[in-house]
mmCIF file of C-alpha atoms and ligand atoms in Angstrom:
data_model
loop_
_atom_site.group_PDB
_atom_site.id
_atom_site.type_symbol
_atom_site.label_atom_id
_atom_site.label_comp_id
_atom_site.label_asym_id
_atom_site.label_seq_id
_atom_site.Cartn_x
_atom_site.Cartn_y
_atom_site.Cartn_z
ATOM 1 C CA MET A 1 -44.137 -3.851 -6.735
ATOM 2 C CA SER A 2 -43.544 -4.722 -3.069
ATOM 3 C CA ALA A 3 -44.884 -7.961 -1.616
ATOM 4 C CA GLN A 4 -47.108 -5.914 0.669
ATOM 5 C CA ILE A 5 -48.753 -4.124 -2.252
ATOM 6 C CA GLN A 6 -49.110 -7.379 -4.200
ATOM 7 C CA ALA A 7 -50.818 -8.931 -1.186
ATOM 8 C CA LEU A 8 -53.090 -5.912 -0.893
ATOM 9 C CA LEU A 9 -54.222 -6.228 -4.512
ATOM 10 C CA ASN A 10 -54.773 -9.982 -4.161
ATOM 11 C CA ALA A 11 -56.688 -9.621 -0.905
ATOM 12 C CA ASP A 12 -60.385 -10.346 -0.640
ATOM 13 C CA ILE A 13 -61.568 -6.716 -0.676
ATOM 14 C CA THR A 14 -64.479 -4.873 -2.277
ATOM 15 C CA ALA A 15 -64.327 -3.651 -5.865
ATOM 16 C CA GLU A 16 -64.450 -0.077 -4.532
ATOM 17 C CA LEU A 17 -61.337 -0.609 -2.421
ATOM 18 C CA LYS A 18 -59.534 -2.268 -5.352
ATOM 19 C CA ASN A 19 -60.394 0.686 -7.548
ATOM 20 C CA ILE A 20 -59.155 3.194 -4.949
ATOM 21 C CA ALA A 21 -55.943 1.197 -4.489
ATOM 22 C CA HIS A 22 -55.373 1.247 -8.240
ATOM 23 C CA LYS A 23 -55.823 5.020 -8.319
ATOM 24 C CA VAL A 24 -53.464 5.657 -5.425
ATOM 25 C CA LEU A 25 -50.811 3.301 -6.800
ATOM 26 C CA THR A 26 -50.927 5.075 -10.170
ATOM 27 C CA LEU A 27 -50.735 8.488 -8.454
ATOM 28 C CA GLN A 28 -54.254 9.589 -9.330
ATOM 29 C CA ARG A 29 -56.267 11.825 -7.027
ATOM 30 C CA ILE A 30 -59.124 10.167 -5.133
ATOM 31 C CA THR A 31 -62.539 11.845 -4.877
ATOM 32 C CA GLN A 32 -64.317 12.967 -1.712
ATOM 33 C CA GLU A 33 -66.662 9.969 -2.021
ATOM 34 C CA GLU A 34 -63.664 7.653 -2.214
ATOM 35 C CA GLY A 35 -62.063 9.375 0.780
ATOM 36 C CA LEU A 36 -65.251 8.857 2.733
ATOM 37 C CA TYR A 37 -65.410 5.230 1.615
ATOM 38 C CA LEU A 38 -61.899 4.722 3.010
ATOM 39 C CA TYR A 39 -62.772 6.292 6.360
ATOM 40 C CA GLU A 40 -65.933 4.184 6.623
ATOM 41 C CA ASN A 41 -64.820 0.853 5.244
ATOM 42 C CA ALA A 42 -61.074 0.369 4.972
ATOM 43 C CA GLU A 43 -59.117 -1.591 7.531
ATOM 44 C CA LEU A 44 -55.986 -0.245 9.140
ATOM 45 C CA GLY A 45 -53.653 -2.613 7.271
ATOM 46 C CA PHE A 46 -55.073 -1.628 3.882
ATOM 47 C CA LEU A 47 -54.844 2.086 4.669
ATOM 48 C CA GLY A 48 -51.323 1.752 6.043
ATOM 49 C CA THR A 49 -50.024 -0.018 2.943
ATOM 50 C CA LEU A 50 -51.439 2.648 0.625
ATOM 51 C CA ALA A 51 -50.402 5.596 2.797
ATOM 52 C CA ASN A 52 -46.915 4.156 3.171
ATOM 53 C CA PHE A 53 -46.689 3.831 -0.611
ATOM 54 C CA VAL A 54 -47.555 7.524 -0.962
ATOM 55 C CA ARG A 55 -45.059 8.658 1.690
ATOM 56 C CA GLU A 56 -42.232 6.468 0.379
ATOM 57 C CA ASN A 57 -42.911 7.624 -3.160
ATOM 58 C CA ARG A 58 -42.382 11.203 -1.941
ATOM 59 C CA HIS A 59 -39.738 10.836 0.757
ATOM 60 C CA GLY A 60 -38.280 7.325 0.608
ATOM 61 C CA ASN A 61 -37.167 6.312 4.074
ATOM 62 C CA LYS A 62 -36.639 9.807 5.454
ATOM 63 C CA VAL A 63 -38.326 11.133 8.593
ATOM 64 C CA PHE A 64 -38.014 14.840 9.270
ATOM 65 C CA PHE A 65 -37.746 16.682 12.579
ATOM 66 C CA ASN A 66 -36.420 20.034 13.734
ATOM 67 C CA ARG A 67 -34.877 21.738 16.749
ATOM 68 C CA ASN A 68 -37.507 24.107 17.991
ATOM 69 C CA PHE A 69 -39.096 25.652 21.036
ATOM 70 C CA HIS A 70 -42.414 27.350 21.669
ATOM 71 C CA ILE A 71 -43.334 30.647 23.271
ATOM 72 C CA GLU A 72 -46.912 31.066 24.484
ATOM 73 C CA PRO A 73 -47.094 34.798 25.300
ATOM 74 C CA THR A 74 -50.465 34.493 27.053
ATOM 75 C CA ASN A 75 -53.328 32.093 27.674
ATOM 76 C CA VAL A 76 -55.754 34.989 28.090
ATOM 77 C CA CYS A 77 -58.287 34.798 25.292
ATOM 78 C CA ILE A 78 -61.449 36.623 24.336
ATOM 79 C CA TYR A 79 -62.918 33.343 23.026
ATOM 80 C CA SER A 80 -64.081 30.211 24.842
ATOM 81 C CA CYS A 81 -63.670 27.274 22.473
ATOM 82 C CA LYS A 82 -65.314 24.231 24.039
ATOM 83 C CA PHE A 83 -62.277 21.966 23.567
ATOM 84 C CA CYS A 84 -59.717 24.392 24.979
ATOM 85 C CA SER A 85 -58.196 23.427 28.346
ATOM 86 C CA TYR A 86 -55.756 26.287 28.347
ATOM 87 C CA VAL A 87 -57.837 29.452 28.060
ATOM 88 C CA ARG A 88 -58.284 31.881 30.977
ATOM 89 C CA LYS A 89 -59.796 35.329 31.362
ATOM 90 C CA ILE A 90 -57.713 38.307 32.617
ATOM 91 C CA ASN A 91 -56.758 37.819 36.293
ATOM 92 C CA GLN A 92 -58.462 34.415 36.483
ATOM 93 C CA PRO A 93 -56.354 31.879 38.450
ATOM 94 C CA GLY A 94 -53.952 30.157 36.056
ATOM 95 C CA ALA A 95 -53.826 33.091 33.601
ATOM 96 C CA TRP A 96 -50.428 34.265 32.370
ATOM 97 C CA GLU A 97 -49.313 37.273 30.339
ATOM 98 C CA TYR A 98 -45.567 37.440 29.745
ATOM 99 C CA SER A 99 -43.995 40.854 29.304
ATOM 100 C CA LEU A 100 -41.864 41.576 26.262
ATOM 101 C CA GLU A 101 -38.806 41.326 28.490
ATOM 102 C CA GLU A 102 -39.820 37.888 29.769
ATOM 103 C CA ILE A 103 -40.377 36.722 26.206
ATOM 104 C CA LEU A 104 -36.970 37.941 25.117
ATOM 105 C CA ASP A 105 -35.434 36.171 28.125
ATOM 106 C CA LYS A 106 -36.969 32.926 26.844
ATOM 107 C CA VAL A 107 -35.190 33.456 23.521
ATOM 108 C CA LYS A 108 -31.915 34.431 25.229
ATOM 109 C CA ALA A 109 -32.016 31.126 27.126
ATOM 110 C CA TYR A 110 -31.146 29.475 23.766
ATOM 111 C CA ASP A 111 -28.021 31.566 23.178
ATOM 112 C CA GLY A 112 -25.369 29.326 21.658
ATOM 113 C CA GLN A 113 -27.833 26.466 21.046
ATOM 114 C CA ALA A 114 -28.504 25.166 17.545
ATOM 115 C CA VAL A 115 -32.283 25.667 17.568
ATOM 116 C CA THR A 116 -33.635 26.727 14.170
ATOM 117 C CA GLU A 117 -37.265 27.660 14.900
ATOM 118 C CA VAL A 118 -39.394 29.429 17.474
ATOM 119 C CA HIS A 119 -43.128 28.662 17.350
ATOM 120 C CA ILE A 120 -45.184 31.460 18.927
ATOM 121 C CA VAL A 121 -48.914 31.003 19.617
ATOM 122 C CA GLY A 122 -51.263 31.935 22.395
ATOM 123 C CA GLY A 123 -54.684 33.225 23.295
ATOM 124 C CA VAL A 124 -56.313 36.209 21.617
ATOM 125 C CA HIS A 125 -55.527 38.917 24.151
ATOM 126 C CA PRO A 126 -57.998 41.820 23.984
ATOM 127 C CA LYS A 127 -55.342 44.508 24.495
ATOM 128 C CA ARG A 128 -52.551 43.379 22.181
ATOM 129 C CA ASP A 129 -52.412 44.596 18.583
ATOM 130 C CA LEU A 130 -50.260 43.983 15.544
ATOM 131 C CA HIS A 131 -47.613 46.510 16.559
ATOM 132 C CA TYR A 132 -47.218 44.954 19.995
ATOM 133 C CA TYR A 133 -46.607 41.544 18.434
ATOM 134 C CA GLY A 134 -44.600 43.014 15.546
ATOM 135 C CA THR A 135 -42.222 44.677 18.019
ATOM 136 C CA MET A 136 -41.859 41.306 19.742
ATOM 137 C CA LEU A 137 -40.909 39.650 16.434
ATOM 138 C CA ALA A 138 -38.446 42.417 15.517
ATOM 139 C CA GLN A 139 -36.706 42.170 18.888
ATOM 140 C CA ILE A 140 -36.478 38.385 18.650
ATOM 141 C CA LYS A 141 -34.947 38.745 15.172
ATOM 142 C CA LYS A 142 -32.445 41.263 16.535
ATOM 143 C CA LEU A 143 -31.333 38.757 19.161
ATOM 144 C CA ARG A 144 -31.354 35.719 16.839
ATOM 145 C CA PRO A 145 -31.391 36.690 13.134
ATOM 146 C CA ASP A 146 -30.861 33.003 12.287
ATOM 147 C CA LEU A 147 -34.052 31.838 14.007
ATOM 148 C CA HIS A 148 -37.111 31.140 11.823
ATOM 149 C CA ILE A 149 -40.190 32.711 13.421
ATOM 150 C CA LYS A 150 -43.354 30.640 12.871
ATOM 151 C CA ALA A 151 -46.019 32.619 14.641
ATOM 152 C CA PHE A 152 -49.714 33.246 15.279
ATOM 153 C CA THR A 153 -52.705 31.180 14.247
ATOM 154 C CA ALA A 154 -55.115 32.707 11.748
ATOM 155 C CA VAL A 155 -57.389 33.415 14.722
ATOM 156 C CA GLU A 156 -54.770 35.579 16.446
ATOM 157 C CA LEU A 157 -53.868 37.176 13.124
ATOM 158 C CA GLU A 158 -57.447 38.163 12.305
ATOM 159 C CA PHE A 159 -57.819 39.894 15.660
ATOM 160 C CA MET A 160 -54.503 41.759 15.693
ATOM 161 C CA ILE A 161 -54.766 42.874 12.057
ATOM 162 C CA LYS A 162 -58.309 44.200 12.508
ATOM 163 C CA LYS A 163 -57.416 45.854 15.829
ATOM 164 C CA SER A 164 -54.659 47.760 14.019
ATOM 165 C CA LYS A 165 -57.054 48.623 11.171
ATOM 166 C CA TYR A 166 -55.179 46.987 8.301
ATOM 167 C CA THR A 167 -56.493 44.865 5.476
ATOM 168 C CA LEU A 168 -55.370 41.242 5.696
ATOM 169 C CA ALA A 169 -52.738 41.733 2.983
ATOM 170 C CA GLU A 170 -51.405 44.931 4.577
ATOM 171 C CA GLY A 171 -51.300 43.369 8.025
ATOM 172 C CA LEU A 172 -49.487 40.256 6.855
ATOM 173 C CA ARG A 173 -47.011 42.341 4.862
ATOM 174 C CA LYS A 174 -46.352 44.491 7.929
ATOM 175 C CA LEU A 175 -45.792 41.409 10.103
ATOM 176 C CA LYS A 176 -43.409 40.010 7.503
ATOM 177 C CA GLU A 177 -41.443 43.260 7.652
ATOM 178 C CA TYR A 178 -41.312 42.905 11.454
ATOM 179 C CA GLY A 179 -39.875 39.381 11.124
ATOM 180 C CA LEU A 180 -42.676 36.852 10.587
ATOM 181 C CA ASP A 181 -41.363 33.962 8.469
ATOM 182 C CA SER A 182 -44.280 31.521 8.427
ATOM 183 C CA ILE A 183 -47.652 30.761 9.999
ATOM 184 C CA PRO A 184 -48.525 27.649 12.035
ATOM 185 C CA GLY A 185 -51.623 25.597 11.282
ATOM 186 C CA GLY A 186 -53.733 26.176 14.392
ATOM 187 C CA GLY A 187 -57.261 27.523 14.583
ATOM 188 C CA ALA A 188 -58.559 25.376 11.729
ATOM 189 C CA GLU A 189 -60.380 22.904 14.027
ATOM 190 C CA ILE A 190 -63.200 21.558 11.811
ATOM 191 C CA PHE A 191 -64.281 23.761 8.932
ATOM 192 C CA HIS A 192 -67.770 22.353 8.421
ATOM 193 C CA PRO A 193 -70.300 24.891 9.800
ATOM 194 C CA ASP A 194 -72.362 22.238 11.647
ATOM 195 C CA ILE A 195 -69.366 21.434 13.845
ATOM 196 C CA ARG A 196 -67.580 24.788 13.933
ATOM 197 C CA SER A 197 -70.736 26.531 15.163
ATOM 198 C CA ASN A 198 -70.933 24.042 18.015
ATOM 199 C CA ILE A 199 -67.329 23.834 19.260
ATOM 200 C CA CYS A 200 -65.885 27.279 18.504
ATOM 201 C CA ASP A 201 -68.691 29.505 17.371
ATOM 202 C CA GLU A 202 -67.164 32.877 18.240
ATOM 203 C CA LYS A 203 -63.761 32.746 16.637
ATOM 204 C CA SER A 204 -62.563 33.195 13.029
ATOM 205 C CA SER A 205 -64.901 31.652 10.490
ATOM 206 C CA THR A 206 -63.843 28.942 8.093
ATOM 207 C CA ASN A 207 -63.711 31.429 5.220
ATOM 208 C CA MET A 208 -61.585 33.819 7.273
ATOM 209 C CA TRP A 209 -59.116 31.046 8.208
ATOM 210 C CA LEU A 210 -58.803 30.040 4.567
ATOM 211 C CA GLU A 211 -58.573 33.651 3.371
ATOM 212 C CA ILE A 212 -55.785 34.480 5.819
ATOM 213 C CA HIS A 213 -53.742 31.474 4.702
ATOM 214 C CA GLU A 214 -54.402 32.225 1.025
ATOM 215 C CA THR A 215 -53.398 35.870 1.486
ATOM 216 C CA ALA A 216 -50.277 34.821 3.386
ATOM 217 C CA HIS A 217 -49.284 32.429 0.598
ATOM 218 C CA ASN A 218 -49.783 35.205 -1.949
ATOM 219 C CA GLU A 219 -47.537 37.447 0.164
ATOM 220 C CA GLY A 220 -44.805 34.798 0.153
ATOM 221 C CA ILE A 221 -45.475 33.564 3.701
ATOM 222 C CA PRO A 222 -45.781 29.754 3.846
ATOM 223 C CA SER A 223 -48.006 28.076 6.417
ATOM 224 C CA ASN A 224 -49.220 24.801 7.890
ATOM 225 C CA ALA A 225 -52.716 23.390 8.240
ATOM 226 C CA THR A 226 -54.321 21.361 11.033
ATOM 227 C CA MET A 227 -57.525 19.470 11.766
ATOM 228 C CA LEU A 228 -58.794 18.872 15.303
ATOM 229 C CA TYR A 229 -60.355 15.401 15.113
ATOM 230 C CA GLY A 230 -61.872 12.825 17.433
ATOM 231 C CA HIS A 231 -64.657 14.764 19.144
ATOM 232 C CA ILE A 232 -68.168 15.326 17.698
ATOM 233 C CA GLU A 233 -67.261 15.397 14.012
ATOM 234 C CA THR A 234 -68.168 12.607 11.577
ATOM 235 C CA TYR A 235 -66.086 11.230 8.722
ATOM 236 C CA GLU A 236 -68.059 13.461 6.326
ATOM 237 C CA HIS A 237 -66.866 16.506 8.259
ATOM 238 C CA ARG A 238 -63.256 15.325 8.119
ATOM 239 C CA ILE A 239 -63.423 14.808 4.353
ATOM 240 C CA ASP A 240 -65.053 18.224 3.904
ATOM 241 C CA HIS A 241 -62.152 19.724 5.901
ATOM 242 C CA LEU A 242 -59.490 17.927 3.866
ATOM 243 C CA GLU A 243 -61.198 18.889 0.606
ATOM 244 C CA ARG A 244 -61.180 22.611 1.488
ATOM 245 C CA LEU A 245 -57.463 22.384 2.244
ATOM 246 C CA ARG A 246 -56.743 20.428 -0.932
ATOM 247 C CA GLN A 247 -58.535 23.074 -3.012
ATOM 248 C CA LEU A 248 -56.605 25.931 -1.415
ATOM 249 C CA GLN A 249 -53.321 24.086 -1.846
ATOM 250 C CA ASP A 250 -54.168 23.609 -5.543
ATOM 251 C CA ARG A 251 -54.491 27.386 -5.857
ATOM 252 C CA THR A 252 -51.394 28.487 -3.915
ATOM 253 C CA GLY A 253 -49.062 25.576 -3.096
ATOM 254 C CA GLY A 254 -48.244 27.524 0.079
ATOM 255 C CA PHE A 255 -48.855 24.827 2.717
ATOM 256 C CA ASN A 256 -45.777 23.005 3.966
ATOM 257 C CA THR A 257 -47.395 20.331 6.060
ATOM 258 C CA PHE A 258 -50.695 18.968 7.327
ATOM 259 C CA ILE A 259 -50.980 18.136 11.024
ATOM 260 C CA PRO A 260 -53.966 16.145 12.329
ATOM 261 C CA LEU A 261 -54.447 17.135 15.985
ATOM 262 C CA LYS A 262 -56.059 14.510 18.212
ATOM 263 C CA TYR A 263 -58.668 15.941 20.572
ATOM 264 C CA ARG A 264 -57.415 15.509 24.149
ATOM 265 C CA SER A 265 -60.209 15.487 26.654
ATOM 266 C CA ALA A 266 -58.942 16.612 30.073
ATOM 267 C CA ASN A 267 -60.032 19.866 31.728
ATOM 268 C CA ASN A 268 -62.359 21.287 29.112
ATOM 269 C CA THR A 269 -66.099 21.492 28.542
ATOM 270 C CA MET A 270 -66.224 18.449 26.232
ATOM 271 C CA THR A 271 -64.414 16.096 28.637
ATOM 272 C CA GLU A 272 -67.275 13.592 28.667
ATOM 273 C CA LEU A 273 -66.582 12.736 25.000
ATOM 274 C CA GLY A 274 -63.356 10.936 25.891
ATOM 275 C CA GLU A 275 -60.759 10.262 23.210
ATOM 276 C CA VAL A 276 -60.567 8.126 20.079
ATOM 277 C CA SER A 277 -58.355 5.016 19.942
ATOM 278 C CA ALA A 278 -54.797 4.722 18.672
ATOM 279 C CA ILE A 279 -56.179 2.716 15.745
ATOM 280 C CA GLU A 280 -58.369 5.656 14.799
ATOM 281 C CA ASP A 281 -55.342 7.988 15.030
ATOM 282 C CA LEU A 282 -53.425 5.785 12.593
ATOM 283 C CA ARG A 283 -56.399 5.402 10.225
ATOM 284 C CA ASN A 284 -56.785 9.175 10.220
ATOM 285 C CA TYR A 285 -53.113 9.772 9.395
ATOM 286 C CA ALA A 286 -53.340 7.253 6.581
ATOM 287 C CA VAL A 287 -56.525 8.646 4.977
ATOM 288 C CA SER A 288 -55.085 12.177 5.248
ATOM 289 C CA ARG A 289 -51.890 11.067 3.486
ATOM 290 C CA ILE A 290 -53.836 9.332 0.716
ATOM 291 C CA PHE A 291 -56.336 12.184 0.232
ATOM 292 C CA LEU A 292 -54.004 15.210 0.382
ATOM 293 C CA ASP A 293 -52.025 14.373 -2.732
ATOM 294 C CA ASN A 294 -50.802 17.972 -3.085
ATOM 295 C CA PHE A 295 -49.328 18.282 0.433
ATOM 296 C CA ALA A 296 -45.642 17.419 0.574
ATOM 297 C CA HIS A 297 -45.611 16.537 4.278
ATOM 298 C CA LEU A 298 -47.768 14.916 6.952
ATOM 299 C CA LYS A 299 -46.777 15.596 10.544
ATOM 300 C CA ALA A 300 -47.516 13.672 13.736
ATOM 301 C CA TYR A 301 -47.232 16.217 16.547
ATOM 302 C CA TRP A 302 -45.739 13.919 19.178
ATOM 303 C CA VAL A 303 -46.642 16.267 22.037
ATOM 304 C CA GLY A 304 -50.330 15.873 21.218
ATOM 305 C CA VAL A 305 -50.496 12.232 20.282
ATOM 306 C CA GLY A 306 -47.708 10.766 22.452
ATOM 307 C CA LYS A 307 -44.294 9.411 21.460
ATOM 308 C CA GLN A 308 -45.445 5.845 20.791
ATOM 309 C CA ILE A 309 -48.271 6.726 18.425
ATOM 310 C CA ALA A 310 -45.984 9.240 16.710
ATOM 311 C CA GLN A 311 -43.467 6.430 16.185
ATOM 312 C CA LEU A 312 -46.138 4.022 14.903
ATOM 313 C CA SER A 313 -47.522 6.701 12.574
ATOM 314 C CA LEU A 314 -44.270 6.507 10.590
ATOM 315 C CA ALA A 315 -45.697 3.343 9.002
ATOM 316 C CA TYR A 316 -49.048 5.018 8.246
ATOM 317 C CA GLY A 317 -48.119 7.927 6.008
ATOM 318 C CA VAL A 318 -46.366 10.307 8.409
ATOM 319 C CA ASP A 319 -42.934 11.654 7.416
ATOM 320 C CA ASP A 320 -42.426 14.343 10.097
ATOM 321 C CA ILE A 321 -42.653 14.259 13.890
ATOM 322 C CA ASP A 322 -42.144 17.962 14.747
ATOM 323 C CA GLY A 323 -39.256 18.847 17.034
ATOM 324 C CA THR A 324 -37.428 18.906 20.334
ATOM 325 C CA ILE A 325 -39.981 21.330 21.924
ATOM 326 C CA ASP A 326 -37.950 21.622 25.137
ATOM 327 C CA ASP A 327 -40.867 21.726 27.542
ATOM 328 C CA SER A 328 -42.057 25.046 26.161
ATOM 329 C CA THR A 329 -45.758 24.407 25.429
ATOM 330 C CA LYS A 330 -48.664 23.920 27.805
ATOM 331 C CA ILE A 331 -51.600 23.480 25.368
ATOM 332 C CA TYR A 332 -51.468 19.685 25.449
ATOM 333 C CA SER A 333 -50.275 19.008 28.984
ATOM 334 C CA MET A 334 -53.258 21.044 30.218
ATOM 335 C CA ALA A 335 -55.535 18.925 27.993
ATOM 336 C CA GLY A 336 -54.284 15.623 29.430
ATOM 337 C CA ALA A 337 -51.431 14.583 27.115
ATOM 338 C CA GLU A 338 -49.002 11.956 28.451
ATOM 339 C CA ASP A 339 -45.944 14.226 28.537
ATOM 340 C CA THR A 340 -46.532 16.874 31.171
ATOM 341 C CA ASN A 341 -43.118 18.420 30.434
ATOM 342 C CA PRO A 342 -42.728 17.693 26.709
ATOM 343 C CA HIS A 343 -39.101 17.545 25.642
ATOM 344 C CA MET A 344 -37.095 15.231 23.413
ATOM 345 C CA SER A 345 -33.374 15.576 22.882
ATOM 346 C CA THR A 346 -32.131 15.336 19.309
ATOM 347 C CA GLU A 347 -30.593 11.961 20.246
ATOM 348 C CA THR A 348 -33.945 10.609 21.487
ATOM 349 C CA LEU A 349 -35.757 11.827 18.372
ATOM 350 C CA VAL A 350 -33.144 10.246 16.136
ATOM 351 C CA GLN A 351 -33.320 6.985 18.118
ATOM 352 C CA LEU A 352 -37.123 6.920 17.889
ATOM 353 C CA ILE A 353 -36.834 7.218 14.095
ATOM 354 C CA LYS A 354 -33.981 4.719 13.738
ATOM 355 C CA GLN A 355 -35.817 2.129 15.856
ATOM 356 C CA VAL A 356 -38.368 1.749 13.058
ATOM 357 C CA GLY A 357 -35.724 1.448 10.349
ATOM 358 C CA ARG A 358 -36.057 4.967 8.948
ATOM 359 C CA VAL A 359 -33.450 7.674 8.317
ATOM 360 C CA ALA A 360 -33.648 10.744 10.574
ATOM 361 C CA VAL A 361 -33.281 14.072 8.790
ATOM 362 C CA GLU A 362 -33.000 17.291 10.753
ATOM 363 C CA ARG A 363 -34.753 19.985 8.708
ATOM 364 C CA ASP A 364 -35.395 23.685 8.999
ATOM 365 C CA THR A 365 -38.982 24.967 9.052
ATOM 366 C CA VAL A 366 -39.327 24.943 5.269
ATOM 367 C CA TYR A 367 -37.769 21.477 4.899
ATOM 368 C CA ASN A 368 -34.228 22.334 3.854
ATOM 369 C CA THR A 369 -31.947 19.587 5.163
ATOM 370 C CA VAL A 370 -29.814 20.601 8.146
ATOM 371 C CA LYS A 371 -28.286 17.173 8.894
ATOM 372 C CA ILE A 372 -28.845 13.539 7.924
ATOM 373 C CA TYR A 373 -28.316 10.961 10.700
ATOM 374 C CA GLU A 374 -27.248 7.803 8.830
HETATM 375 O O1 LIG B 401 -55.831 25.368 17.101
HETATM 376 C C1 LIG B 401 -56.567 23.135 21.556
HETATM 377 C C2 LIG B 401 -55.517 22.613 19.308
HETATM 378 C C3 LIG B 401 -54.139 24.042 18.253
HETATM 379 C C4 LIG B 401 -56.932 21.108 22.234
HETATM 380 O O2 LIG B 401 -48.179 24.411 12.594
HETATM 381 C C5 LIG B 401 -56.273 21.040 21.021
HETATM 382 O O3 LIG B 401 -46.431 23.234 13.067
HETATM 383 C C6 LIG B 401 -56.300 18.768 21.091
HETATM 384 O O4 LIG B 401 -52.014 24.323 15.835
HETATM 385 N N1 LIG B 401 -56.960 18.751 22.276
HETATM 386 C C7 LIG B 401 -52.862 24.825 18.387
HETATM 387 N N2 LIG B 401 -55.947 19.877 20.445
HETATM 388 C C8 LIG B 401 -51.648 23.942 18.125
HETATM 389 C C9 LIG B 401 -51.275 23.880 16.681
HETATM 390 C C10 LIG B 401 -49.978 23.302 16.238
HETATM 391 C C11 LIG B 401 -49.321 22.404 17.044
HETATM 392 C C12 LIG B 401 -48.103 21.891 16.602
HETATM 393 C C13 LIG B 401 -47.535 22.275 15.407
HETATM 394 C C14 LIG B 401 -48.201 23.199 14.625
HETATM 395 C C15 LIG B 401 -47.579 23.652 13.356
HETATM 396 C C16 LIG B 401 -49.438 23.711 15.022
HETATM 397 O O5 LIG B 401 -54.234 23.181 19.375
HETATM 398 C C17 LIG B 401 -55.455 24.752 18.279
HETATM 399 C C18 LIG B 401 -56.394 23.587 18.548
HETATM 400 O O6 LIG B 401 -56.745 22.950 17.357
HETATM 401 N N3 LIG B 401 -56.074 22.309 20.627
HETATM 402 N N4 LIG B 401 -57.100 22.409 22.558
HETATM 403 C C19 LIG B 401 -57.298 19.887 22.862
HETATM 404 N N5 LIG B 401 -57.967 19.856 24.020
HETATM 405 FE FE1 LIG B 402 -58.709 30.975 22.564
HETATM 406 FE FE2 LIG B 402 -57.349 29.374 20.920
HETATM 407 FE FE3 LIG B 402 -58.291 28.397 23.259
HETATM 408 FE FE4 LIG B 402 -59.988 29.019 21.287
HETATM 409 S S1 LIG B 402 -58.382 27.386 21.208
HETATM 410 S S2 LIG B 402 -60.211 29.594 23.453
HETATM 411 S S3 LIG B 402 -59.004 30.777 20.336
HETATM 412 S S4 LIG B 402 -56.737 29.987 23.041
#
């Protein structure tokens, strides 16, 4: 047992915290009540020690990243989520709609470069259906058969599948045939109806989000999960969210990674809420790591949270910091994130990981090792 864990068990803490620590250290699942107790009562140091135990038990000293870029085909969206700084209506100033040709040019710009993943998400465009997006995927695959395509939030998927009059299973199967390899975690926000109905009432329901991911897993399409935290939700709502994900993961095992997304407050209709502290970010990573015992990976999306918090998070349960990005996403810069042109070279990512004494591992999207940087 490490000195840190010994100190934790000897510390002057409540019987409840001692009991939770014992469970986590003996690899037992904690309950929702215990998760809530951690959020409400545990100090950062306590949470970090336990979360770090869980992550080192799974991954030792490794920190994963990948070489990726994003394509955001459009920011035109039929919905108006209150937290979204990026959405525009057709022809509104600041709206963009890339043509298929422009999208393919973005892929061609990586000719000869060792990127392994393209992440495609955008607004829910009223005129674009499954075949439009399927053709896009097929043409990208033709250009770069080696590139993993992680595309479309459940919210985009629901709309395009229904517009093309397929069942969810048929639509997902069709998209897989076109070239879809996996699904990103967006659109989850907060599942609890009290919060969802307030911040994003119009878009895919909680049950629809979960059903799309479950159907995808059953069709052999892995996915990620997210939680948008730090706005009007309470700790109860966060635990409810994590519990729904844990239950689905128990059924399918199809989630690769969980990504807490910090609410960024610039240029949207909830600006007055401001943002939670870095300490809260780290506490949230740690509770997520401890609670989601059936998720292999916990990711800090450095574009959303900033490079320094992403680096710190590596001591609070996080084992993955996403990828190089190459200045290809606008969702967070428009919402006030530090990096207005988010890009990290592989060297910078590796250095960021090595600075905290960890081993950088370049991975592909489904966590096969591409290269270890000793
Ligand atoms: O669903 C929108 C979030 C998500 C804001 O799967 C905001 O690997 C904070 O899901 N402040 C899309 N967040 C991004 C996403 C994602 C990102 C990186 C990796 C992966 C993955 C998925 O962005 C949306 C929403 O939750 N978002 N506005 C905002 N103001
Ligand atoms: Fe549309 Fe997504 Fe923005 Fe909501 S978060 S308004 S669904 S682009």
